[in-house]
Amino acid sequence: MSGTRDDWSDWSDWVGRREEARDNLDLNRARALQATLDDSGGDPDAMLEPGAALPPLWHWAYFWSLAPTAGLGPDGHAARGEFLPPIDLPRRMWAGSRVAFSRPLALGATVTRRSTIKSVTQKTGRSGPLAFVTVEHVLSDGAEPCIVEEHDIVYREAAAAGAVVPPGKPAPANGSWVQTVSPSPVLLFRYSALTFNGHRIHYDQPYATGEEGYPGLIVHGPLLATLMVGLVRRELPAARVTRFAFRALRPIFDLKSFTVCGAPDQESKHADLWVTDPDGYLAMQGEAEWV
């Protein structure tokens, strides 16, 4: 089954497809992610302990897709056509998510993730044909869900050689929470390893620039989102995030530092969050709620 635009009905037939996975929330993997994000501030006594609550969005470091190396495409992604539809557009990106956290997952727990394809839609943008797939993930450590997430994936044509990312929307200037991040290749490699993400645009500089035409390595969308929601944890250590949503707007490269910002409303326990690229443009936009 091909994924050309003429086979759109075949793509829509994938709606409702389901898969289930189980994983143990291993303490060492969470501690490795904590070290990668400098989340402990270098304090060994601040490292996560058994039974502690898994920080929000760190579940993305679990439930690895264990595709064999021989089954990977040239970009390091698993071949399509098993759970996700075989859409024949070369660039696949994490466009956004909406996540509800009803209660924390505990480190050491065995968790089930049930995934369902909720929609497959087609659009035409300035760069050509686009396809959007929305997948619902429900995570539970028993009968009741702990996390319900809608994950948006976008497929698009490859950019023309030498194409320049057009100017974007200026980022807000009213952030009272600000964190500056230097996206080193080591940070990107470690996050790729911890999420078992083989996509070469994040760690293989010759591939990212020579084959994909990017100016540098791309910072993972989920890493940016994790830093955004982590800003709430950093500024409000006693708060528990109950809802988070984000939308990716433009890529961040490893060439310069970027900022993660937030504008909280303490009365409503809500914050607007965003990532500002080195040129002052809005790269990712989101919001969080907490109790």
mmCIF file of C-alpha atoms in Angstrom:
data_model
loop_
_atom_site.group_PDB
_atom_site.id
_atom_site.type_symbol
_atom_site.label_atom_id
_atom_site.label_comp_id
_atom_site.label_asym_id
_atom_site.label_seq_id
_atom_site.Cartn_x
_atom_site.Cartn_y
_atom_site.Cartn_z
ATOM 1 C CA MET A 1 0.000 0.000 0.000
ATOM 2 C CA SER A 2 1.590 3.266 -1.047
ATOM 3 C CA GLY A 3 1.046 6.612 0.623
ATOM 4 C CA THR A 4 0.617 8.885 -2.370
ATOM 5 C CA ARG A 5 -2.090 11.509 -2.400
ATOM 6 C CA ASP A 6 -4.141 9.320 -4.757
ATOM 7 C CA ASP A 7 -4.365 6.715 -1.992
ATOM 8 C CA TRP A 8 -5.898 9.049 0.587
ATOM 9 C CA SER A 9 -8.774 6.641 1.315
ATOM 10 C CA ASP A 10 -6.194 4.027 2.283
ATOM 11 C CA TRP A 11 -4.685 6.430 4.829
ATOM 12 C CA SER A 12 -8.064 7.136 6.412
ATOM 13 C CA ASP A 13 -8.628 3.409 6.760
ATOM 14 C CA TRP A 14 -5.957 3.442 9.485
ATOM 15 C CA VAL A 15 -8.176 5.433 11.842
ATOM 16 C CA GLY A 16 -9.046 3.277 14.833
ATOM 17 C CA ARG A 17 -5.936 1.102 14.609
ATOM 18 C CA ARG A 18 -4.639 0.229 18.074
ATOM 19 C CA GLU A 19 -1.545 -1.096 19.769
ATOM 20 C CA GLU A 20 -0.576 -1.770 23.383
ATOM 21 C CA ALA A 21 2.797 -1.642 25.128
ATOM 22 C CA ARG A 22 4.020 -2.223 28.666
ATOM 23 C CA ASP A 23 7.118 -0.844 30.342
ATOM 24 C CA ASN A 24 8.674 -0.544 33.763
ATOM 25 C CA LEU A 25 9.496 2.988 34.864
ATOM 26 C CA ASP A 26 13.124 2.173 35.521
ATOM 27 C CA LEU A 27 14.789 4.458 38.076
ATOM 28 C CA ASN A 28 18.140 4.545 36.294
ATOM 29 C CA ARG A 29 16.615 5.785 33.041
ATOM 30 C CA ALA A 30 14.831 8.593 34.888
ATOM 31 C CA ARG A 31 18.063 9.502 36.682
ATOM 32 C CA ALA A 32 19.905 9.519 33.350
ATOM 33 C CA LEU A 33 17.307 11.917 31.952
ATOM 34 C CA GLN A 34 17.601 14.018 35.116
ATOM 35 C CA ALA A 35 21.360 14.248 34.568
ATOM 36 C CA THR A 36 20.906 15.029 30.863
ATOM 37 C CA LEU A 37 18.554 17.919 31.667
ATOM 38 C CA ASP A 38 20.714 19.118 34.611
ATOM 39 C CA ASP A 39 17.483 18.798 36.569
ATOM 40 C CA SER A 40 19.208 18.055 39.888
ATOM 41 C CA GLY A 41 21.442 21.112 39.687
ATOM 42 C CA GLY A 42 24.468 18.880 40.118
ATOM 43 C CA ASP A 43 23.392 17.878 43.627
ATOM 44 C CA PRO A 44 23.642 14.076 44.141
ATOM 45 C CA ASP A 45 21.190 14.349 47.046
ATOM 46 C CA ALA A 46 18.561 15.768 44.668
ATOM 47 C CA MET A 47 18.548 12.707 42.401
ATOM 48 C CA LEU A 48 15.227 10.874 42.068
ATOM 49 C CA GLU A 49 14.528 8.051 44.491
ATOM 50 C CA PRO A 50 12.558 4.788 44.073
ATOM 51 C CA GLY A 51 8.817 5.408 44.241
ATOM 52 C CA ALA A 52 9.130 9.121 43.446
ATOM 53 C CA ALA A 53 6.679 10.682 41.026
ATOM 54 C CA LEU A 54 7.868 10.671 37.429
ATOM 55 C CA PRO A 55 8.145 14.326 36.328
ATOM 56 C CA PRO A 56 5.669 15.413 33.628
ATOM 57 C CA LEU A 57 6.528 14.328 30.067
ATOM 58 C CA TRP A 58 9.363 12.087 31.205
ATOM 59 C CA HIS A 59 7.199 9.144 30.163
ATOM 60 C CA TRP A 60 8.497 9.912 26.659
ATOM 61 C CA ALA A 61 11.760 8.231 27.705
ATOM 62 C CA TYR A 62 9.894 4.910 28.061
ATOM 63 C CA PHE A 63 7.862 2.677 25.715
ATOM 64 C CA TRP A 64 10.657 2.467 23.179
ATOM 65 C CA SER A 65 9.810 1.374 19.654
ATOM 66 C CA LEU A 66 12.223 -1.546 19.301
ATOM 67 C CA ALA A 67 12.505 -1.674 15.532
ATOM 68 C CA PRO A 68 15.554 -3.680 14.417
ATOM 69 C CA THR A 69 18.371 -1.683 12.870
ATOM 70 C CA ALA A 70 17.842 -3.504 9.569
ATOM 71 C CA GLY A 71 14.275 -2.174 9.516
ATOM 72 C CA LEU A 72 15.201 1.503 9.793
ATOM 73 C CA GLY A 73 14.970 3.973 6.934
ATOM 74 C CA PRO A 74 17.860 6.179 5.745
ATOM 75 C CA ASP A 75 16.898 8.862 8.277
ATOM 76 C CA GLY A 76 17.092 6.441 11.214
ATOM 77 C CA HIS A 77 13.311 6.270 11.712
ATOM 78 C CA ALA A 78 11.521 2.949 11.744
ATOM 79 C CA ALA A 79 9.904 1.995 8.453
ATOM 80 C CA ARG A 80 6.235 3.031 8.236
ATOM 81 C CA GLY A 81 3.259 0.810 7.699
ATOM 82 C CA GLU A 82 2.937 -1.133 10.947
ATOM 83 C CA PHE A 83 1.058 1.014 13.482
ATOM 84 C CA LEU A 84 1.348 4.370 11.692
ATOM 85 C CA PRO A 85 0.124 4.642 8.077
ATOM 86 C CA PRO A 86 2.758 4.464 5.293
ATOM 87 C CA ILE A 87 2.396 8.084 4.225
ATOM 88 C CA ASP A 88 4.853 8.761 1.416
ATOM 89 C CA LEU A 89 6.030 12.201 2.510
ATOM 90 C CA PRO A 90 9.660 12.246 3.642
ATOM 91 C CA ARG A 91 9.692 14.624 6.589
ATOM 92 C CA ARG A 92 7.944 13.524 9.766
ATOM 93 C CA MET A 93 7.697 15.935 12.704
ATOM 94 C CA TRP A 94 6.106 16.110 16.140
ATOM 95 C CA ALA A 95 3.697 19.018 15.653
ATOM 96 C CA GLY A 96 2.199 19.200 19.138
ATOM 97 C CA SER A 97 0.456 17.443 21.989
ATOM 98 C CA ARG A 98 -2.282 17.891 24.563
ATOM 99 C CA VAL A 99 -1.594 16.010 27.795
ATOM 100 C CA ALA A 100 -3.764 15.513 30.884
ATOM 101 C CA PHE A 101 -2.114 14.230 34.072
ATOM 102 C CA SER A 102 -4.792 12.854 36.386
ATOM 103 C CA ARG A 103 -2.324 11.403 38.892
ATOM 104 C CA PRO A 104 1.434 10.834 39.015
ATOM 105 C CA LEU A 105 3.189 7.699 37.803
ATOM 106 C CA ALA A 106 5.605 6.266 40.364
ATOM 107 C CA LEU A 107 9.149 5.252 39.497
ATOM 108 C CA GLY A 108 9.406 1.483 39.566
ATOM 109 C CA ALA A 109 5.788 0.950 38.491
ATOM 110 C CA THR A 110 4.817 -1.210 35.538
ATOM 111 C CA VAL A 111 2.722 0.882 33.175
ATOM 112 C CA THR A 112 0.523 0.032 30.184
ATOM 113 C CA ARG A 113 0.209 2.380 27.231
ATOM 114 C CA ARG A 114 -2.761 1.907 24.896
ATOM 115 C CA SER A 115 -2.457 3.822 21.626
ATOM 116 C CA THR A 116 -5.176 4.552 19.079
ATOM 117 C CA ILE A 117 -5.026 6.436 15.777
ATOM 118 C CA LYS A 118 -7.769 9.045 16.174
ATOM 119 C CA SER A 119 -7.556 10.874 12.838
ATOM 120 C CA VAL A 120 -5.673 11.149 9.565
ATOM 121 C CA THR A 121 -6.194 14.374 7.612
ATOM 122 C CA GLN A 122 -4.741 16.008 4.503
ATOM 123 C CA LYS A 123 -3.996 19.663 3.825
ATOM 124 C CA THR A 124 -2.017 21.692 1.342
ATOM 125 C CA GLY A 125 0.377 24.305 2.683
ATOM 126 C CA ARG A 126 2.847 26.744 1.167
ATOM 127 C CA SER A 127 5.433 23.956 0.984
ATOM 128 C CA GLY A 128 3.082 21.464 -0.684
ATOM 129 C CA PRO A 129 1.006 18.511 0.565
ATOM 130 C CA LEU A 130 0.764 17.858 4.304
ATOM 131 C CA ALA A 131 -0.665 14.938 6.238
ATOM 132 C CA PHE A 132 -1.574 15.024 9.931
ATOM 133 C CA VAL A 133 -1.976 11.968 12.131
ATOM 134 C CA THR A 134 -3.324 12.277 15.673
ATOM 135 C CA VAL A 135 -2.620 9.408 18.060
ATOM 136 C CA GLU A 136 -4.163 9.057 21.519
ATOM 137 C CA HIS A 137 -1.982 7.453 24.204
ATOM 138 C CA VAL A 138 -3.551 6.338 27.492
ATOM 139 C CA LEU A 139 -1.096 5.370 30.236
ATOM 140 C CA SER A 140 -2.177 3.545 33.370
ATOM 141 C CA ASP A 141 -0.589 1.629 36.219
ATOM 142 C CA GLY A 142 -3.879 -0.116 37.015
ATOM 143 C CA ALA A 143 -7.519 0.275 36.133
ATOM 144 C CA GLU A 144 -7.625 4.078 35.924
ATOM 145 C CA PRO A 145 -5.631 6.251 33.474
ATOM 146 C CA CYS A 146 -2.790 8.350 34.840
ATOM 147 C CA ILE A 147 -1.961 10.190 31.604
ATOM 148 C CA VAL A 148 -4.079 10.793 28.506
ATOM 149 C CA GLU A 149 -2.228 12.357 25.602
ATOM 150 C CA GLU A 150 -3.111 13.387 22.077
ATOM 151 C CA HIS A 151 0.002 13.450 19.891
ATOM 152 C CA ASP A 152 -0.041 15.253 16.527
ATOM 153 C CA ILE A 153 2.368 14.082 13.820
ATOM 154 C CA VAL A 154 2.832 16.008 10.570
ATOM 155 C CA TYR A 155 4.274 14.636 7.325
ATOM 156 C CA ARG A 156 5.530 16.992 4.643
ATOM 157 C CA GLU A 157 7.698 17.260 1.547
ATOM 158 C CA ALA A 158 11.439 17.773 1.882
ATOM 159 C CA ALA A 159 12.586 21.362 1.561
ATOM 160 C CA ALA A 160 14.283 22.483 -1.631
ATOM 161 C CA ALA A 161 18.075 22.623 -1.559
ATOM 162 C CA GLY A 162 19.275 25.834 0.069
ATOM 163 C CA ALA A 163 15.797 26.758 1.319
ATOM 164 C CA VAL A 164 15.824 29.299 4.144
ATOM 165 C CA VAL A 165 13.434 29.090 7.098
ATOM 166 C CA PRO A 166 11.175 32.147 6.653
ATOM 167 C CA PRO A 167 10.805 34.712 9.450
ATOM 168 C CA GLY A 168 8.275 33.766 12.068
ATOM 169 C CA LYS A 169 6.099 35.484 14.634
ATOM 170 C CA PRO A 170 7.978 37.562 17.223
ATOM 171 C CA ALA A 171 7.991 35.910 20.650
ATOM 172 C CA PRO A 172 6.295 37.633 23.596
ATOM 173 C CA ALA A 173 8.472 39.889 25.719
ATOM 174 C CA ASN A 174 6.512 39.545 28.958
ATOM 175 C CA GLY A 175 8.005 36.364 30.373
ATOM 176 C CA SER A 176 8.779 36.506 34.089
ATOM 177 C CA TRP A 177 10.207 32.971 33.975
ATOM 178 C CA VAL A 178 13.233 32.710 31.702
ATOM 179 C CA GLN A 179 15.746 29.892 31.220
ATOM 180 C CA THR A 180 18.587 30.064 28.704
ATOM 181 C CA VAL A 181 19.541 26.734 27.125
ATOM 182 C CA SER A 182 22.668 25.902 25.120
ATOM 183 C CA PRO A 183 21.707 22.976 22.835
ATOM 184 C CA SER A 184 25.023 21.137 22.646
ATOM 185 C CA PRO A 185 25.403 18.065 20.403
ATOM 186 C CA VAL A 186 26.004 16.044 23.599
ATOM 187 C CA LEU A 187 22.615 17.105 25.008
ATOM 188 C CA LEU A 188 20.892 16.140 21.750
ATOM 189 C CA PHE A 189 22.716 12.820 21.512
ATOM 190 C CA ARG A 190 21.892 11.869 25.108
ATOM 191 C CA TYR A 191 18.216 12.782 24.693
ATOM 192 C CA SER A 192 18.087 10.762 21.458
ATOM 193 C CA ALA A 193 19.592 7.786 23.270
ATOM 194 C CA LEU A 194 17.229 8.029 26.252
ATOM 195 C CA THR A 195 14.164 8.193 23.999
ATOM 196 C CA PHE A 196 15.578 5.580 21.577
ATOM 197 C CA ASN A 197 15.132 8.100 18.769
ATOM 198 C CA GLY A 198 17.275 7.154 15.784
ATOM 199 C CA HIS A 199 16.325 10.154 13.648
ATOM 200 C CA ARG A 200 19.680 11.393 12.372
ATOM 201 C CA ILE A 201 18.721 15.076 12.202
ATOM 202 C CA HIS A 202 19.271 15.243 15.982
ATOM 203 C CA TYR A 203 22.797 13.825 16.275
ATOM 204 C CA ASP A 204 24.368 13.298 12.810
ATOM 205 C CA GLN A 205 25.535 16.725 11.684
ATOM 206 C CA PRO A 206 26.756 15.717 8.187
ATOM 207 C CA TYR A 207 23.417 14.013 7.520
ATOM 208 C CA ALA A 208 21.324 16.905 8.896
ATOM 209 C CA THR A 209 23.155 19.501 6.809
ATOM 210 C CA GLY A 210 24.158 17.498 3.735
ATOM 211 C CA GLU A 211 21.137 15.254 3.196
ATOM 212 C CA GLU A 212 18.272 17.177 4.836
ATOM 213 C CA GLY A 213 19.594 20.665 4.078
ATOM 214 C CA TYR A 214 19.294 22.031 7.615
ATOM 215 C CA PRO A 215 21.850 24.566 8.908
ATOM 216 C CA GLY A 216 22.630 22.393 11.932
ATOM 217 C CA LEU A 217 21.287 19.685 14.224
ATOM 218 C CA ILE A 218 17.627 20.054 15.174
ATOM 219 C CA VAL A 219 16.627 20.199 18.828
ATOM 220 C CA HIS A 220 13.925 17.586 19.477
ATOM 221 C CA GLY A 221 10.394 18.965 19.732
ATOM 222 C CA PRO A 222 9.643 16.777 22.782
ATOM 223 C CA LEU A 223 12.839 18.016 24.442
ATOM 224 C CA LEU A 224 11.682 21.615 23.994
ATOM 225 C CA ALA A 225 8.265 20.699 25.401
ATOM 226 C CA THR A 226 9.876 18.937 28.372
ATOM 227 C CA LEU A 227 11.945 22.039 29.105
ATOM 228 C CA MET A 228 8.796 24.182 28.923
ATOM 229 C CA VAL A 229 6.835 22.131 31.429
ATOM 230 C CA GLY A 230 10.002 21.730 33.486
ATOM 231 C CA LEU A 231 10.033 25.499 33.909
ATOM 232 C CA VAL A 232 6.861 25.159 36.004
ATOM 233 C CA ARG A 233 8.580 22.571 38.214
ATOM 234 C CA ARG A 234 11.644 24.769 38.569
ATOM 235 C CA GLU A 235 9.684 27.897 39.535
ATOM 236 C CA LEU A 236 6.921 26.169 41.550
ATOM 237 C CA PRO A 237 8.468 23.048 43.141
ATOM 238 C CA ALA A 238 5.326 22.242 45.155
ATOM 239 C CA ALA A 239 2.971 22.426 42.168
ATOM 240 C CA ARG A 240 1.688 19.345 40.332
ATOM 241 C CA VAL A 241 1.038 19.902 36.639
ATOM 242 C CA THR A 242 -2.405 18.605 35.622
ATOM 243 C CA ARG A 243 -2.576 19.753 31.999
ATOM 244 C CA PHE A 244 -0.071 20.766 29.355
ATOM 245 C CA ALA A 245 -0.423 21.536 25.658
ATOM 246 C CA PHE A 246 2.052 22.737 23.080
ATOM 247 C CA ARG A 247 2.385 23.483 19.375
ATOM 248 C CA ALA A 248 5.648 23.534 17.406
ATOM 249 C CA LEU A 249 6.005 26.551 15.115
ATOM 250 C CA ARG A 250 9.592 26.602 13.799
ATOM 251 C CA PRO A 251 12.759 24.571 14.341
ATOM 252 C CA ILE A 252 15.503 25.257 16.850
ATOM 253 C CA PHE A 253 19.055 24.359 15.791
ATOM 254 C CA ASP A 254 22.151 23.641 17.851
ATOM 255 C CA LEU A 255 23.950 26.738 16.531
ATOM 256 C CA LYS A 256 23.049 29.229 19.290
ATOM 257 C CA SER A 257 21.393 29.387 22.708
ATOM 258 C CA PHE A 258 17.624 29.775 22.968
ATOM 259 C CA THR A 259 15.294 30.716 25.824
ATOM 260 C CA VAL A 260 12.397 28.945 27.495
ATOM 261 C CA CYS A 261 9.915 31.440 28.930
ATOM 262 C CA GLY A 262 6.740 31.563 30.979
ATOM 263 C CA ALA A 263 4.114 34.093 32.041
ATOM 264 C CA PRO A 264 2.292 32.647 35.082
ATOM 265 C CA ASP A 265 -1.063 33.603 36.546
ATOM 266 C CA GLN A 266 -0.795 32.405 40.122
ATOM 267 C CA GLU A 267 -4.480 33.003 40.906
ATOM 268 C CA SER A 268 -5.754 30.755 38.134
ATOM 269 C CA LYS A 269 -2.758 28.380 38.436
ATOM 270 C CA HIS A 270 -2.090 28.711 34.747
ATOM 271 C CA ALA A 271 0.952 29.741 32.733
ATOM 272 C CA ASP A 272 1.548 30.599 29.110
ATOM 273 C CA LEU A 273 4.838 29.008 28.037
ATOM 274 C CA TRP A 274 6.976 29.442 24.946
ATOM 275 C CA VAL A 275 10.374 28.915 23.384
ATOM 276 C CA THR A 276 12.132 31.881 21.757
ATOM 277 C CA ASP A 277 14.680 31.117 19.062
ATOM 278 C CA PRO A 278 18.022 32.986 18.836
ATOM 279 C CA ASP A 279 16.493 35.505 16.395
ATOM 280 C CA GLY A 280 13.620 36.375 18.744
ATOM 281 C CA TYR A 281 10.965 34.356 16.910
ATOM 282 C CA LEU A 282 8.394 32.103 18.539
ATOM 283 C CA ALA A 283 9.529 28.498 18.058
ATOM 284 C CA MET A 284 7.086 26.678 20.340
ATOM 285 C CA GLN A 285 3.986 27.810 22.174
ATOM 286 C CA GLY A 286 2.184 26.109 25.059
ATOM 287 C CA GLU A 287 0.300 26.379 28.295
ATOM 288 C CA ALA A 288 0.159 24.526 31.591
ATOM 289 C CA GLU A 289 -2.169 24.206 34.561
ATOM 290 C CA TRP A 290 -1.351 22.908 38.026
ATOM 291 C CA VAL A 291 -2.706 22.295 41.497
#
